[in-house]
């Protein structure tokens, strides 16, 4: 017999069935939000995984097309690799959950979310986020939850919670906030240049709703929750740690990490490691496998103490100081656009490529509003960027997430299709990394887009701030522009991108159990100060506005509008007419259902020729107007003239010349280009043309 729990959430019914399905999982929640159904499960291994120094958490969000009544395309007819939306949703589920598991827990944990049925008005993503939190909270897996999450939109200036499909389409804000009982633990946002105060208002409106959801989850845990199981704690042995600290000394460790060069720091740590290996390989060989985690712990305590107590950052900067910045454009001579942004030892090169609208990415997912992407941002993080050697296996979840964040940051400032009828792809290549490459890619992409002549509405810059906390909520330091070490050993990576006007994207990762309102507000306003500096003092002096036209190696696209009822005439039977135009001119042609015709070519002459042909096809013949065409057929009674593919007219033999013509071939030959004048309709209602009456 299963138990069912329900509450109203943002005007729709949320129901959670416990004990109905998946009984062998450590925890399972059968989630219903409206007609959306998601099965969320939490499972853990019985023993810790050996030889690791991290918590092995896996989060899966599985989209099944049967959930929206679709059969997958292609020959295989089954779902392939996870979609980009699946990967991004998995990351959003992971980020608020991970900090709430014990830091020394080494058992494998998998949170799986299977989307079974989708009601477009009830987000399966938010259903899965809540389901993972509930499944874990009621399980026997050690977890300091629960958490709750809410999506927030903004329609006509008003906040809406867990917006419906129509509301999402009109919304100028896409915000997801996860909370614990008292604090905010995760923020993910995309916005149309939303002012900072409005963003803060939206975050804490969601937080208030989350607290009500947590009360609901508490009732489920009270009735169905299992006792948490004991586990083998995987912490550094105290005697090893104390011996290591006394041998190396805190002062020596501080010297080792206190440098602005990542390679120097790593060399110093290797030297310390070598000393410890030499010390223990005979006396305590059992400690050698534990050295990595012990040294990590020693570094972490040293860095946090330096920052929090001594107010010193590892590279010597002030807490609000940004690393040295440089911006460049036109690094690559023949690409459509390129921009490079360097922040300390983080360097990103972004390349822009423009294409016809036919190159828009088509999406076949479970969200009916998401059918294609005209702007695509891809992010690559090769091993050489951090001085490592390993083969490239394609983008992982981190790369997909960083690419999506930059894409989200830039979409609000892109021109519409009518303003700029191109498909746009930017690729960020990380050339060097020491923290905050995702924000570097946003800056580099802005430079690259402007250099390519994409008329973006405003420049966008991104910056990340970090956090080191002490024993109380009031004991903390916020760090502007965190480098890799501060991210690694700190408590927060708060990324904010935006324009002068407002925020376009946020992504907040933390390692502690939530942030107070004071910390969030200070972090957001700190990023505004840094963002303004980057925009005004670093990027604008290099390129202050988009170039007035696309570059010489970019495709040229001209768009015209035609009567939608004429589309069939332009396309022709089985595409015969449009293919003939393409063959004649060498251009690409895209036509939308509303009659927007985009012609893409390498030179303006070809484009104008194609446009002239299309205009001819869709224009009605007018009496007295002259036209130029080619003789394509000769009959006894006259000649047929082609003005454009699929558009012909006839000149009667009596209208060919002012003198009497016995045979058409005496005057005209196939392929002749002639000028004719439209004589209007003949007695049979046909349009007739004349050569002899041309003035």
XYZ file of C-alpha atoms in Angstrom:
695
model
C 0.000 0.000 0.000
C 1.553 3.321 -1.017
C 1.115 6.723 0.560
C 0.177 9.833 -1.373
C 0.850 13.456 -0.381
C -0.424 16.581 -2.131
C -0.094 20.352 -2.018
C -0.973 23.251 -4.286
C 2.140 24.688 -5.898
C 1.854 27.859 -7.992
C -1.800 27.163 -8.764
C -1.337 23.527 -9.764
C -1.507 20.288 -7.816
C 1.726 18.593 -6.796
C 1.292 14.970 -5.711
C 4.016 12.658 -4.415
C 3.446 8.894 -4.206
C 5.795 6.997 -1.882
C 6.030 3.215 -1.989
C 4.143 2.899 -5.261
C 7.069 2.097 -7.591
C 10.810 1.343 -7.550
C 10.743 -0.267 -4.126
C 14.314 -1.543 -4.331
C 15.842 1.925 -4.598
C 17.043 3.506 -1.348
C 14.430 6.179 -1.942
C 11.830 6.736 -4.669
C 9.271 9.460 -5.284
C 6.619 9.113 -7.991
C 6.024 12.771 -8.812
C 2.901 14.264 -10.391
C 2.762 17.993 -11.155
C -0.405 18.636 -13.110
C -0.208 15.903 -15.738
C 3.595 15.826 -15.708
C 4.909 12.576 -14.230
C 8.522 11.975 -13.199
C 10.004 9.044 -11.313
C 12.856 10.201 -9.065
C 15.060 7.658 -7.333
C 18.093 7.785 -5.051
C 20.418 4.815 -4.680
C 23.730 4.319 -2.901
C 26.352 1.595 -2.888
C 26.861 -0.462 0.276
C 30.575 0.330 0.522
C 32.762 3.329 -0.319
C 34.605 3.337 -3.610
C 38.278 2.702 -2.966
C 41.095 4.983 -4.074
C 39.131 8.217 -4.477
C 39.251 11.518 -2.598
C 35.861 12.903 -3.682
C 32.169 12.164 -3.259
C 31.051 10.067 -6.288
C 27.613 11.538 -7.006
C 25.926 10.948 -10.385
C 22.773 12.760 -11.439
C 20.709 11.679 -14.443
C 17.721 13.369 -16.051
C 16.273 11.121 -18.746
C 13.957 12.589 -21.361
C 11.787 10.046 -23.158
C 9.976 11.234 -26.267
C 7.007 8.993 -25.496
C 6.332 11.487 -22.706
C 5.121 13.946 -25.364
C 3.778 11.391 -27.832
C 6.743 11.426 -30.232
C 8.681 8.632 -31.922
C 12.415 9.420 -32.140
C 13.761 10.273 -35.584
C 16.532 8.519 -37.498
C 16.940 4.871 -38.349
C 17.373 3.550 -34.810
C 14.084 4.965 -33.498
C 15.161 5.146 -29.886
C 16.593 7.890 -27.731
C 20.316 8.450 -28.214
C 22.749 10.317 -26.010
C 21.418 12.787 -23.474
C 20.166 16.035 -24.967
C 21.714 19.347 -23.997
C 18.625 20.108 -21.909
C 19.042 16.791 -20.078
C 22.665 17.589 -19.261
C 21.847 21.102 -18.069
C 18.951 19.864 -15.917
C 21.184 17.198 -14.369
C 23.669 19.926 -13.436
C 20.934 22.074 -11.885
C 19.783 19.088 -9.786
C 23.363 18.275 -8.761
C 24.401 21.716 -7.572
C 22.032 22.190 -4.597
C 22.177 18.521 -3.601
C 25.935 17.887 -3.549
C 26.836 20.233 -0.636
C 24.302 18.523 1.646
C 25.930 15.086 1.589
C 28.696 14.420 4.152
C 32.071 15.667 2.913
C 33.755 12.375 3.858
C 31.112 10.148 2.198
C 32.673 7.974 -0.524
C 29.787 5.632 -1.363
C 28.560 5.930 -4.942
C 25.216 7.739 -5.099
C 23.005 8.010 -8.182
C 20.004 10.296 -8.466
C 17.933 9.249 -11.463
C 14.964 11.142 -12.881
C 12.864 9.455 -15.559
C 10.443 11.776 -17.372
C 7.377 9.643 -18.092
C 4.720 12.149 -19.104
C 4.827 15.874 -19.827
C 2.194 18.534 -19.305
C 3.681 21.575 -21.072
C 2.287 23.850 -18.343
C 4.043 21.919 -15.563
C 7.803 21.830 -15.974
C 9.289 18.314 -15.815
C 12.604 19.929 -14.827
C 11.247 21.472 -11.627
C 9.326 18.251 -10.934
C 12.574 16.274 -11.184
C 14.502 18.718 -8.986
C 11.876 18.381 -6.268
C 11.686 14.624 -6.822
C 15.424 14.138 -6.303
C 15.305 16.106 -3.067
C 12.323 14.087 -1.765
C 13.711 10.695 -2.826
C 17.011 11.427 -1.083
C 15.384 12.917 2.009
C 13.215 9.830 2.632
C 16.044 7.380 1.845
C 18.586 5.965 4.281
C 21.387 7.856 2.497
C 23.092 10.422 4.758
C 21.794 13.810 3.605
C 21.340 17.124 5.393
C 18.226 18.136 3.461
C 15.683 18.589 2.255
C 15.962 21.251 -0.413
C 13.238 22.790 -2.536
C 13.407 24.600 -5.851
C 11.214 27.079 -7.690
C 11.315 28.505 -11.185
C 10.496 32.182 -11.591
C 9.472 34.063 -14.718
C 8.534 37.666 -15.353
C 5.562 38.502 -17.560
C 4.620 42.143 -18.102
C 6.809 43.113 -15.171
C 5.144 40.705 -12.737
C 6.784 37.649 -11.174
C 5.226 34.261 -11.952
C 6.200 31.018 -10.224
C 6.759 27.776 -12.117
C 5.455 29.528 -15.259
C 3.171 27.786 -17.736
C 4.137 27.185 -21.345
C 2.564 30.429 -22.585
C 4.109 32.377 -19.701
C 7.574 30.946 -20.446
C 7.242 32.058 -24.048
C 6.580 35.670 -22.995
C 8.827 35.755 -19.936
C 11.833 38.088 -19.743
C 13.292 36.073 -16.854
C 14.186 32.415 -16.438
C 15.274 31.895 -12.831
C 15.653 28.730 -10.769
C 16.304 29.076 -7.037
C 17.013 26.202 -4.635
C 16.830 26.640 -0.875
C 17.394 24.866 2.402
C 15.193 25.700 5.366
C 16.890 29.044 5.977
C 19.205 29.887 3.111
C 19.544 29.981 -0.663
C 21.793 27.200 -1.933
C 21.631 27.501 -5.734
C 20.755 30.154 -8.341
C 20.545 29.715 -12.103
C 19.208 32.607 -14.181
C 18.836 34.056 -17.628
C 17.315 37.511 -17.943
C 16.676 40.347 -20.344
C 18.984 42.908 -18.699
C 17.156 42.747 -15.373
C 18.294 45.350 -12.802
C 20.075 43.969 -9.759
C 17.375 44.983 -7.264
C 14.685 43.222 -9.314
C 16.794 40.082 -9.531
C 17.283 40.050 -5.756
C 13.544 40.511 -5.287
C 12.831 37.540 -7.561
C 15.405 35.323 -5.826
C 13.919 35.833 -2.398
C 10.333 35.584 -3.585
C 11.292 32.103 -4.796
C 13.076 31.421 -1.500
C 9.873 32.207 0.428
C 7.928 29.722 -1.694
C 10.678 27.136 -1.273
C 10.300 27.277 2.502
C 6.630 26.305 2.142
C 7.582 23.371 -0.090
C 10.144 22.230 2.483
C 7.378 22.160 5.113
C 5.437 19.861 2.765
C 8.492 17.629 2.266
C 8.974 17.457 6.032
C 5.533 15.864 6.387
C 6.525 13.207 3.834
C 9.817 12.484 5.604
C 8.068 12.296 8.976
C 5.781 9.517 7.707
C 7.975 7.708 5.185
C 11.577 8.578 5.968
C 14.089 5.826 6.725
C 16.816 6.085 9.395
C 20.083 7.220 7.822
C 22.642 4.431 7.525
C 26.098 4.482 9.057
C 29.041 4.785 6.699
C 32.807 4.447 6.718
C 34.213 7.924 7.216
C 37.048 8.663 4.816
C 38.980 11.427 6.493
C 42.714 12.044 6.814
C 44.112 10.240 9.897
C 44.813 12.775 12.629
C 48.331 11.468 13.343
C 49.255 11.773 9.645
C 47.922 15.307 9.430
C 49.617 16.506 12.616
C 52.963 14.966 11.637
C 52.739 16.503 8.160
C 51.948 19.987 9.487
C 54.751 19.896 12.035
C 57.234 18.630 9.426
C 56.302 21.049 6.596
C 55.133 23.923 8.905
C 52.234 26.284 8.147
C 54.702 29.044 7.236
C 56.300 26.906 4.501
C 52.905 25.952 3.096
C 51.911 29.615 3.018
C 55.047 30.452 1.031
C 54.298 27.565 -1.334
C 50.788 28.740 -2.230
C 51.401 32.515 -2.060
C 52.084 33.233 -5.761
C 50.153 34.543 -8.736
C 51.588 31.891 -11.063
C 49.759 28.599 -11.094
C 52.779 26.666 -12.414
C 55.012 27.955 -9.611
C 52.433 26.975 -7.004
C 52.071 23.497 -8.479
C 55.863 23.076 -8.542
C 56.033 24.106 -4.873
C 53.347 21.564 -3.922
C 55.164 18.831 -5.882
C 58.297 19.623 -3.906
C 56.395 19.340 -0.614
C 54.831 16.077 -1.791
C 58.245 14.653 -2.672
C 59.538 15.502 0.816
C 56.600 13.768 2.457
C 56.939 10.682 0.253
C 60.609 10.433 1.211
C 59.671 10.825 4.881
C 56.943 8.167 4.922
C 57.948 5.562 2.347
C 59.854 3.572 4.960
C 58.360 4.637 8.281
C 54.667 4.834 7.275
C 54.107 3.342 3.803
C 50.394 2.959 4.647
C 50.129 6.765 4.619
C 51.358 7.190 1.046
C 47.945 6.560 -0.618
C 46.449 9.167 1.744
C 48.977 11.906 1.054
C 47.057 13.561 -1.777
C 43.984 14.224 0.332
C 46.104 15.240 3.342
C 48.061 17.815 1.327
C 44.813 19.099 -0.175
C 43.421 19.581 3.326
C 46.605 21.377 4.436
C 46.497 23.712 1.417
C 42.827 24.415 1.964
C 43.257 25.354 5.623
C 46.254 27.534 4.759
C 44.509 29.430 1.951
C 41.296 29.935 3.932
C 43.210 31.165 6.975
C 45.259 33.580 4.823
C 42.129 35.050 3.256
C 39.783 35.090 6.226
C 42.117 35.971 9.068
C 45.100 37.653 7.405
C 43.120 39.315 4.578
C 45.706 38.047 2.057
C 44.887 36.411 -1.268
C 47.290 33.810 -2.683
C 48.326 36.116 -5.545
C 48.606 39.209 -3.334
C 45.520 41.033 -4.652
C 43.065 43.071 -2.616
C 39.676 41.376 -2.088
C 38.030 43.651 -4.708
C 40.922 43.706 -7.156
C 40.627 42.111 -10.609
C 43.558 40.396 -12.262
C 45.284 42.049 -15.226
C 42.894 42.164 -18.178
C 43.426 42.473 -21.923
C 41.002 42.397 -24.844
C 41.772 41.882 -28.547
C 39.849 41.447 -31.784
C 40.689 40.164 -35.272
C 43.191 37.587 -34.029
C 42.240 35.346 -36.962
C 42.363 37.033 -40.376
C 39.818 35.033 -42.384
C 37.180 33.926 -39.887
C 33.940 35.907 -39.765
C 34.879 37.372 -36.385
C 37.295 36.695 -33.533
C 37.937 38.105 -30.091
C 40.308 37.160 -27.292
C 39.922 38.006 -23.621
C 42.668 37.420 -21.074
C 42.245 37.651 -17.313
C 45.461 36.789 -15.481
C 46.243 33.198 -16.444
C 42.810 32.646 -17.955
C 42.614 33.194 -21.705
C 39.713 32.536 -24.061
C 39.556 32.947 -27.837
C 36.058 33.064 -29.357
C 35.361 32.660 -33.064
C 32.090 33.772 -34.651
C 30.666 32.066 -37.734
C 27.673 33.394 -39.650
C 25.435 31.264 -41.831
C 22.102 31.103 -43.577
C 19.003 30.629 -41.448
C 18.761 27.099 -42.842
C 21.723 26.310 -40.589
C 19.683 26.990 -37.455
C 19.930 24.027 -35.073
C 16.759 21.938 -34.945
C 15.767 20.510 -31.578
C 13.674 17.385 -31.086
C 12.910 17.413 -27.384
C 10.036 17.377 -24.943
C 9.541 21.164 -24.708
C 7.167 22.318 -27.434
C 8.510 25.880 -27.141
C 12.066 24.759 -27.931
C 12.139 23.657 -31.560
C 15.324 25.325 -32.769
C 18.282 27.527 -31.931
C 19.431 30.310 -34.207
C 22.300 31.243 -31.874
C 24.651 28.489 -30.743
C 27.518 28.917 -28.306
C 29.998 26.078 -27.851
C 32.788 25.948 -25.288
C 35.907 23.777 -25.442
C 38.286 23.130 -22.560
C 41.365 21.238 -23.835
C 43.818 19.641 -21.436
C 46.716 21.856 -22.519
C 44.885 24.864 -21.049
C 45.802 23.572 -17.591
C 49.148 22.052 -18.544
C 47.859 18.476 -18.645
C 47.998 15.775 -21.287
C 44.973 13.695 -22.179
C 43.082 12.976 -25.403
C 39.990 14.957 -26.316
C 36.796 12.920 -26.005
C 34.380 15.675 -26.956
C 32.544 18.045 -24.627
C 31.633 16.779 -21.175
C 28.898 18.054 -18.901
C 31.037 20.907 -17.650
C 31.786 22.122 -21.181
C 28.130 21.884 -22.173
C 27.133 23.779 -19.043
C 29.664 26.574 -19.572
C 28.658 26.913 -23.216
C 24.988 27.149 -22.265
C 25.750 29.789 -19.618
C 27.530 32.021 -22.133
C 24.741 31.431 -24.649
C 22.162 32.439 -22.055
C 24.148 35.592 -21.238
C 24.299 36.759 -24.854
C 20.863 35.831 -26.233
C 19.113 38.929 -24.756
C 21.325 41.337 -26.727
C 21.214 39.568 -30.099
C 19.385 41.181 -33.028
C 16.146 39.640 -34.252
C 16.002 37.586 -37.448
C 14.378 40.552 -39.186
C 17.228 42.829 -38.114
C 19.968 40.318 -38.925
C 18.827 37.273 -40.902
C 21.738 35.001 -40.006
C 22.295 31.833 -38.004
C 25.107 32.601 -35.550
C 27.604 30.242 -33.940
C 30.299 31.249 -31.477
C 32.952 28.805 -30.298
C 35.029 29.622 -27.216
C 38.414 27.922 -27.158
C 39.993 28.021 -23.698
C 43.707 28.533 -24.324
C 44.738 28.899 -20.689
C 42.796 28.375 -17.489
C 43.179 29.547 -13.946
C 39.585 30.140 -12.936
C 36.439 31.684 -14.415
C 36.838 30.592 -18.031
C 33.055 30.667 -18.521
C 32.986 34.383 -17.778
C 36.030 34.941 -19.954
C 34.161 33.238 -22.784
C 31.270 35.702 -22.383
C 33.630 38.676 -22.721
C 35.491 37.105 -25.655
C 32.205 36.248 -27.374
C 30.977 39.838 -27.091
C 34.188 41.066 -28.695
C 33.959 38.435 -31.427
C 30.313 39.169 -32.262
C 30.961 42.898 -32.569
C 34.040 42.275 -34.717
C 31.909 40.061 -36.983
C 29.415 42.868 -37.542
C 26.589 41.300 -35.529
C 24.520 44.304 -34.370
C 24.162 43.306 -30.709
C 22.123 45.754 -28.625
C 24.719 46.109 -25.853
C 28.060 44.725 -24.733
C 27.979 41.894 -22.196
C 30.694 41.084 -19.657
C 30.915 38.385 -17.010
C 32.744 38.143 -13.699
C 32.842 35.655 -10.851
C 33.064 36.361 -7.140
C 34.009 33.893 -4.429
C 33.470 33.489 -0.720
C 35.355 32.277 2.305
C 33.326 31.779 5.471
C 34.220 31.390 9.113
C 32.346 29.937 12.049
C 29.302 32.249 11.867
C 27.077 33.835 9.221
C 28.700 37.200 9.898
C 32.258 35.931 9.454
C 32.981 35.948 5.728
C 34.929 37.620 2.941
C 33.706 38.082 -0.640
C 36.440 37.917 -3.289
C 36.155 39.598 -6.678
C 37.465 37.662 -9.687
C 38.420 34.364 -8.081
C 41.251 32.345 -9.557
C 41.329 28.549 -9.626
C 42.825 28.073 -6.150
C 40.233 30.353 -4.517
C 37.452 28.490 -6.313
C 38.968 25.132 -5.330
C 39.384 25.931 -1.646
C 36.650 28.555 -1.239
C 32.943 28.204 -0.566
C 31.340 29.825 -3.602
C 31.618 30.508 -7.309
C 29.030 33.198 -8.056
C 29.048 33.998 -11.782
C 27.104 37.019 -13.050
C 26.981 38.354 -16.610
C 25.248 41.431 -17.871
C 25.272 44.804 -19.555
C 25.373 48.305 -18.096
C 21.598 48.091 -17.866
C 21.247 44.829 -15.972
C 21.832 41.102 -15.541
C 21.566 38.616 -18.395
C 22.781 35.426 -16.642
C 23.641 34.047 -13.202
C 25.074 30.734 -12.095
C 25.837 30.148 -8.425
C 27.733 27.118 -7.107
C 28.457 26.741 -3.406
C 30.020 24.110 -1.168
C 28.326 25.136 2.070
C 24.743 24.790 3.273
C 23.399 28.015 1.794
C 23.877 31.776 1.704
C 22.227 34.572 3.621
C 20.464 37.438 1.868
C 23.256 39.792 2.902
C 25.916 37.701 1.152
C 23.848 37.327 -2.018
C 23.110 41.047 -2.251
C 26.756 41.990 -1.693
C 27.919 39.427 -4.244
C 25.501 40.676 -6.908
C 26.423 44.330 -6.427
C 30.127 43.463 -6.323
C 29.793 41.837 -9.750
C 28.074 44.964 -11.086
C 31.058 47.110 -10.080
C 33.496 44.698 -11.718
C 31.348 44.274 -14.820
C 31.143 48.038 -15.345
C 34.927 48.322 -15.124
C 35.444 45.531 -17.656
C 32.945 47.004 -20.115
C 34.187 50.598 -19.901
C 37.913 50.277 -19.317
C 38.873 47.008 -21.038
C 36.428 46.107 -23.807
C 35.148 49.478 -25.067
C 38.615 50.901 -25.880
C 39.190 47.883 -28.176
C 35.805 47.845 -29.926
C 32.997 50.025 -28.621
C 30.204 49.052 -31.023
C 29.459 46.404 -33.639
C 30.989 46.945 -37.055
C 28.587 48.446 -39.557
C 28.696 45.435 -41.877
C 29.868 41.860 -41.905
C 33.438 41.102 -42.955
C 34.740 40.316 -46.450
C 34.820 36.560 -45.785
C 31.330 36.414 -44.247
C 28.291 35.370 -46.262
C 26.077 38.256 -47.345
C 22.389 37.822 -46.612
C 19.547 40.003 -47.869
C 15.980 39.393 -46.790
C 12.799 40.435 -48.576
C 9.140 39.746 -47.901
C 6.799 38.213 -50.445
C 3.125 37.384 -50.408
C 2.897 34.004 -48.604
C 0.487 32.816 -51.311
C 3.352 33.191 -53.812
C 5.738 30.848 -51.954
C 4.657 27.887 -54.054
C 5.543 29.763 -57.251
C 9.049 30.514 -55.963
C 9.608 26.942 -54.810
C 8.011 25.300 -57.831
C 6.883 21.712 -58.248
C 9.198 19.492 -56.168
C 11.541 22.457 -55.695
C 12.273 22.777 -59.427
C 12.030 26.571 -59.556
C 14.033 27.392 -56.453
C 16.736 24.873 -57.375
C 17.026 26.488 -60.796
C 17.582 29.881 -59.159
C 20.240 28.391 -56.901
C 21.967 26.736 -59.881
C 21.959 29.970 -61.857
C 23.264 32.227 -59.104
C 25.147 30.015 -56.620
C 23.271 31.434 -53.624
C 21.397 29.784 -50.740
C 17.717 30.606 -50.323
C 15.553 30.189 -47.216
C 11.819 30.870 -47.210
C 9.674 30.921 -44.085
C 5.934 30.308 -43.962
C 5.227 34.016 -43.467
C 6.939 34.921 -46.765
C 10.363 36.012 -45.491
C 12.893 35.140 -48.190
C 16.575 35.191 -47.192
C 19.175 35.036 -49.945
C 22.701 34.171 -48.863
C 25.707 34.446 -51.151
C 29.391 35.221 -51.309
C 28.984 38.389 -53.383
C 26.347 41.060 -53.820
C 26.049 40.562 -57.596
C 24.846 36.971 -57.173
C 22.468 37.990 -54.401
C 20.946 40.807 -56.469
C 20.553 38.486 -59.444
C 18.689 35.935 -57.305
C 16.527 38.628 -55.719
C 15.679 39.979 -59.171
C 14.556 36.532 -60.282
C 12.423 36.043 -57.153
C 10.837 39.474 -57.537
C 10.055 38.654 -61.138
C 8.391 35.377 -60.138
C 6.129 36.947 -57.522
C 5.296 40.107 -59.518
C 2.177 40.192 -61.676
C 2.701 41.269 -65.286
C 1.563 44.847 -65.943
C 0.362 46.199 -69.258
C 2.873 48.564 -70.793
C 5.788 47.397 -68.639
C 8.997 46.096 -70.221
C 10.608 42.782 -69.286
C 13.791 40.988 -70.290
C 13.731 37.247 -70.935
C 15.323 34.385 -72.818
C 13.879 32.481 -75.747
C 13.334 28.912 -74.553
C 10.980 27.502 -77.165
C 10.097 28.299 -80.789
C 6.801 27.277 -82.377
C 5.219 27.990 -85.753
C 2.959 30.580 -84.156
C 5.497 32.368 -81.978
C 8.183 32.106 -79.308
C 8.068 31.377 -75.580
C 10.117 33.676 -73.386
C 11.334 32.711 -69.892
C 11.597 35.711 -67.566
C 12.514 33.627 -64.521
C 12.509 29.915 -63.703
C 8.916 28.806 -63.923
C 7.666 32.152 -65.268
C 7.089 32.328 -69.027
C 5.202 34.299 -71.636
C 4.589 34.054 -75.381
C 5.279 36.497 -78.205
C 3.011 35.825 -81.184
C 4.752 35.691 -84.570
C 2.905 38.850 -85.528
C 4.483 40.713 -82.591
C 8.103 39.772 -83.228
C 9.083 42.464 -85.731
C 7.591 45.481 -87.470
C 7.939 43.703 -90.824
C 6.137 40.502 -91.727
C 7.852 37.384 -90.334
C 7.346 34.169 -92.289
C 9.233 31.902 -89.886
C 10.065 32.628 -86.252
C 13.518 31.114 -86.759
C 14.299 33.829 -89.296
C 14.403 36.367 -86.444
C 14.835 34.490 -83.158
C 17.023 31.622 -81.961
C 16.937 29.553 -78.790
C 18.810 31.309 -76.025
C 18.370 34.822 -77.410
C 17.853 37.436 -74.700
C 15.118 39.848 -75.734
C 13.213 42.783 -74.325
C 9.428 42.623 -74.532
C 6.544 44.784 -73.480
C 3.397 43.435 -71.846
C 0.357 44.049 -74.041
C -2.174 42.934 -71.438
C -4.663 40.144 -71.932
C -5.606 38.771 -75.325
C -9.108 37.684 -76.361
C -8.628 34.325 -74.620
C -7.557 35.936 -71.328
C -3.857 35.134 -71.767
C -1.104 37.654 -71.115
C 0.536 38.593 -74.410
C 3.915 40.172 -75.100
C 5.439 42.061 -77.993
C 8.953 42.672 -79.199
C 8.070 45.040 -82.008
C 6.168 47.436 -79.709
C 9.105 47.995 -77.364
C 10.039 51.674 -77.555
